[in-house]
PDB file of C-alpha atoms in Angstrom:
ATOM      1  CA  UNK G   1      82.921 140.171  84.077  1.00  0.00           C
ATOM      2  CA  UNK G   2      82.873 137.070  81.729  1.00  0.00           C
ATOM      3  CA  UNK G   3      84.509 133.761  82.215  1.00  0.00           C
ATOM      4  CA  UNK G   4      84.716 130.465  80.248  1.00  0.00           C
ATOM      5  CA  UNK G   5      81.881 128.422  81.738  1.00  0.00           C
ATOM      6  CA  UNK G   6      82.678 124.494  82.950  1.00  0.00           C
ATOM      7  CA  UNK G   7      80.626 122.386  83.611  1.00  0.00           C
ATOM      8  CA  UNK G   8      80.229 121.335  87.078  1.00  0.00           C
ATOM      9  CA  UNK G   9      79.650 117.619  86.927  1.00  0.00           C
ATOM     10  CA  UNK G  10      82.186 116.884  84.104  1.00  0.00           C
ATOM     11  CA  UNK G  11      84.622 119.906  84.683  1.00  0.00           C
ATOM     12  CA  UNK G  12      84.695 120.404  80.814  1.00  0.00           C
ATOM     13  CA  UNK G  13      84.529 123.631  79.002  1.00  0.00           C
ATOM     14  CA  UNK G  14      80.701 123.761  77.785  1.00  0.00           C
ATOM     15  CA  UNK G  15      80.342 124.318  73.983  1.00  0.00           C
ATOM     16  CA  UNK G  16      77.085 125.257  72.292  1.00  0.00           C
ATOM     17  CA  UNK G  17      77.398 124.622  68.869  1.00  0.00           C
ATOM     18  CA  UNK G  18      81.228 125.766  67.751  1.00  0.00           C
ATOM     19  CA  UNK G  19      80.960 128.568  70.383  1.00  0.00           C
ATOM     20  CA  UNK G  20      82.204 128.517  73.846  1.00  0.00           C
ATOM     21  CA  UNK G  21      80.064 129.634  76.132  1.00  0.00           C
ATOM     22  CA  UNK G  22      80.523 131.943  78.883  1.00  0.00           C
ATOM     23  CA  UNK G  23      79.485 132.936  82.704  1.00  0.00           C
ATOM     24  CA  UNK G  24      79.186 135.935  84.547  1.00  0.00           C
ATOM     25  CA  UNK G  25      77.377 137.323  87.714  1.00  0.00           C
ATOM     26  CA  UNK G  26      76.894 134.722  90.423  1.00  0.00           C
ATOM     27  CA  UNK G  27      77.448 131.604  88.557  1.00  0.00           C
ATOM     28  CA  UNK G  28      81.082 133.105  87.866  1.00  0.00           C
ATOM     29  CA  UNK G  29      81.989 133.747  91.224  1.00  0.00           C
ATOM     30  CA  UNK G  30      80.440 129.836  92.125  1.00  0.00           C
ATOM     31  CA  UNK G  31      82.603 128.585  89.386  1.00  0.00           C
ATOM     32  CA  UNK G  32      85.691 130.309  90.799  1.00  0.00           C
ATOM     33  CA  UNK G  33      84.907 129.059  94.224  1.00  0.00           C
ATOM     34  CA  UNK G  34      84.586 125.481  93.246  1.00  0.00           C
ATOM     35  CA  UNK G  35      88.032 125.752  90.798  1.00  0.00           C
ATOM     36  CA  UNK G  36      89.842 127.335  94.610  1.00  0.00           C
ATOM     37  CA  UNK G  37      88.707 124.966  97.010  1.00  0.00           C
ATOM     38  CA  UNK G  38      89.355 121.817  94.694  1.00  0.00           C
ATOM     39  CA  UNK G  39      92.790 123.148  94.342  1.00  0.00           C
ATOM     40  CA  UNK G  40      95.766 122.567  96.827  1.00  0.00           C
ATOM     41  CA  UNK G  41      98.012 125.535  97.358  1.00  0.00           C
ATOM     42  CA  UNK G  42     101.158 124.844  95.593  1.00  0.00           C
ATOM     43  CA  UNK G  43      99.536 122.385  93.081  1.00  0.00           C
ATOM     44  CA  UNK G  44      99.442 124.437  89.892  1.00  0.00           C
ATOM     45  CA  UNK G  45     102.766 124.750  88.664  1.00  0.00           C
ATOM     46  CA  UNK G  46     102.032 128.483  86.847  1.00  0.00           C
ATOM     47  CA  UNK G  47     101.259 130.192  89.892  1.00  0.00           C
ATOM     48  CA  UNK G  48     101.693 128.358  93.022  1.00  0.00           C
ATOM     49  CA  UNK G  49     100.316 130.731  95.625  1.00  0.00           C
ATOM     50  CA  UNK G  50      96.733 130.149  94.113  1.00  0.00           C
ATOM     51  CA  UNK G  51      94.507 127.636  95.449  1.00  0.00           C
ATOM     52  CA  UNK G  52      93.373 126.392  99.473  1.00  0.00           C
ATOM     53  CA  UNK G  53      96.239 125.855 101.830  1.00  0.00           C
ATOM     54  CA  UNK G  54      94.876 122.451 103.024  1.00  0.00           C
ATOM     55  CA  UNK G  55      98.473 121.158 103.782  1.00  0.00           C
ATOM     56  CA  UNK G  56      99.647 124.206 105.170  1.00  0.00           C
ATOM     57  CA  UNK G  57      97.338 125.565 107.456  1.00  0.00           C
ATOM     58  CA  UNK G  58      94.090 123.211 107.316  1.00  0.00           C
ATOM     59  CA  UNK G  59      95.668 119.741 107.668  1.00  0.00           C
ATOM     60  CA  UNK G  60      98.128 118.568 110.124  1.00  0.00           C
ATOM     61  CA  UNK G  61      99.072 117.808 113.496  1.00  0.00           C
ATOM     62  CA  UNK G  62      99.395 121.522 115.388  1.00  0.00           C
ATOM     63  CA  UNK G  63      95.983 122.868 113.728  1.00  0.00           C
ATOM     64  CA  UNK G  64      92.819 124.146 115.609  1.00  0.00           C
ATOM     65  CA  UNK G  65      89.574 124.370 114.121  1.00  0.00           C
ATOM     66  CA  UNK G  66      89.607 128.471 114.849  1.00  0.00           C
ATOM     67  CA  UNK G  67      93.038 128.319 112.301  1.00  0.00           C
ATOM     68  CA  UNK G  68      91.331 125.675 109.919  1.00  0.00           C
ATOM     69  CA  UNK G  69      87.860 127.885 109.655  1.00  0.00           C
ATOM     70  CA  UNK G  70      89.970 131.385 109.383  1.00  0.00           C
ATOM     71  CA  UNK G  71      92.232 129.641 106.549  1.00  0.00           C
ATOM     72  CA  UNK G  72      88.718 128.122 104.845  1.00  0.00           C
ATOM     73  CA  UNK G  73      87.441 131.792 105.123  1.00  0.00           C
ATOM     74  CA  UNK G  74      90.375 133.577 103.666  1.00  0.00           C
ATOM     75  CA  UNK G  75      90.808 131.381 100.890  1.00  0.00           C
ATOM     76  CA  UNK G  76      86.515 132.082  99.883  1.00  0.00           C
ATOM     77  CA  UNK G  77      86.980 135.677 100.540  1.00  0.00           C
ATOM     78  CA  UNK G  78      89.984 136.036  98.135  1.00  0.00           C
ATOM     79  CA  UNK G  79      87.667 135.159  95.421  1.00  0.00           C
TER      80      UNK G  79
END
């Protein structure tokens, strides 16, 4: 499967000449993980279930270390 390549430093689409670059394989998975872990769940209005549940399950008063790690693992495995 292919995906549009995003520059990891500037977060812009990668353009070579007049063509958009595509990415696949392990680089695609790395890019998707980067996007998923940078985005808070509910932040993107088109899909409020996408992202990592930082506010709901990781940050807060009643959160344990095991619960936070489990939430991060779940988010990573969804990719």
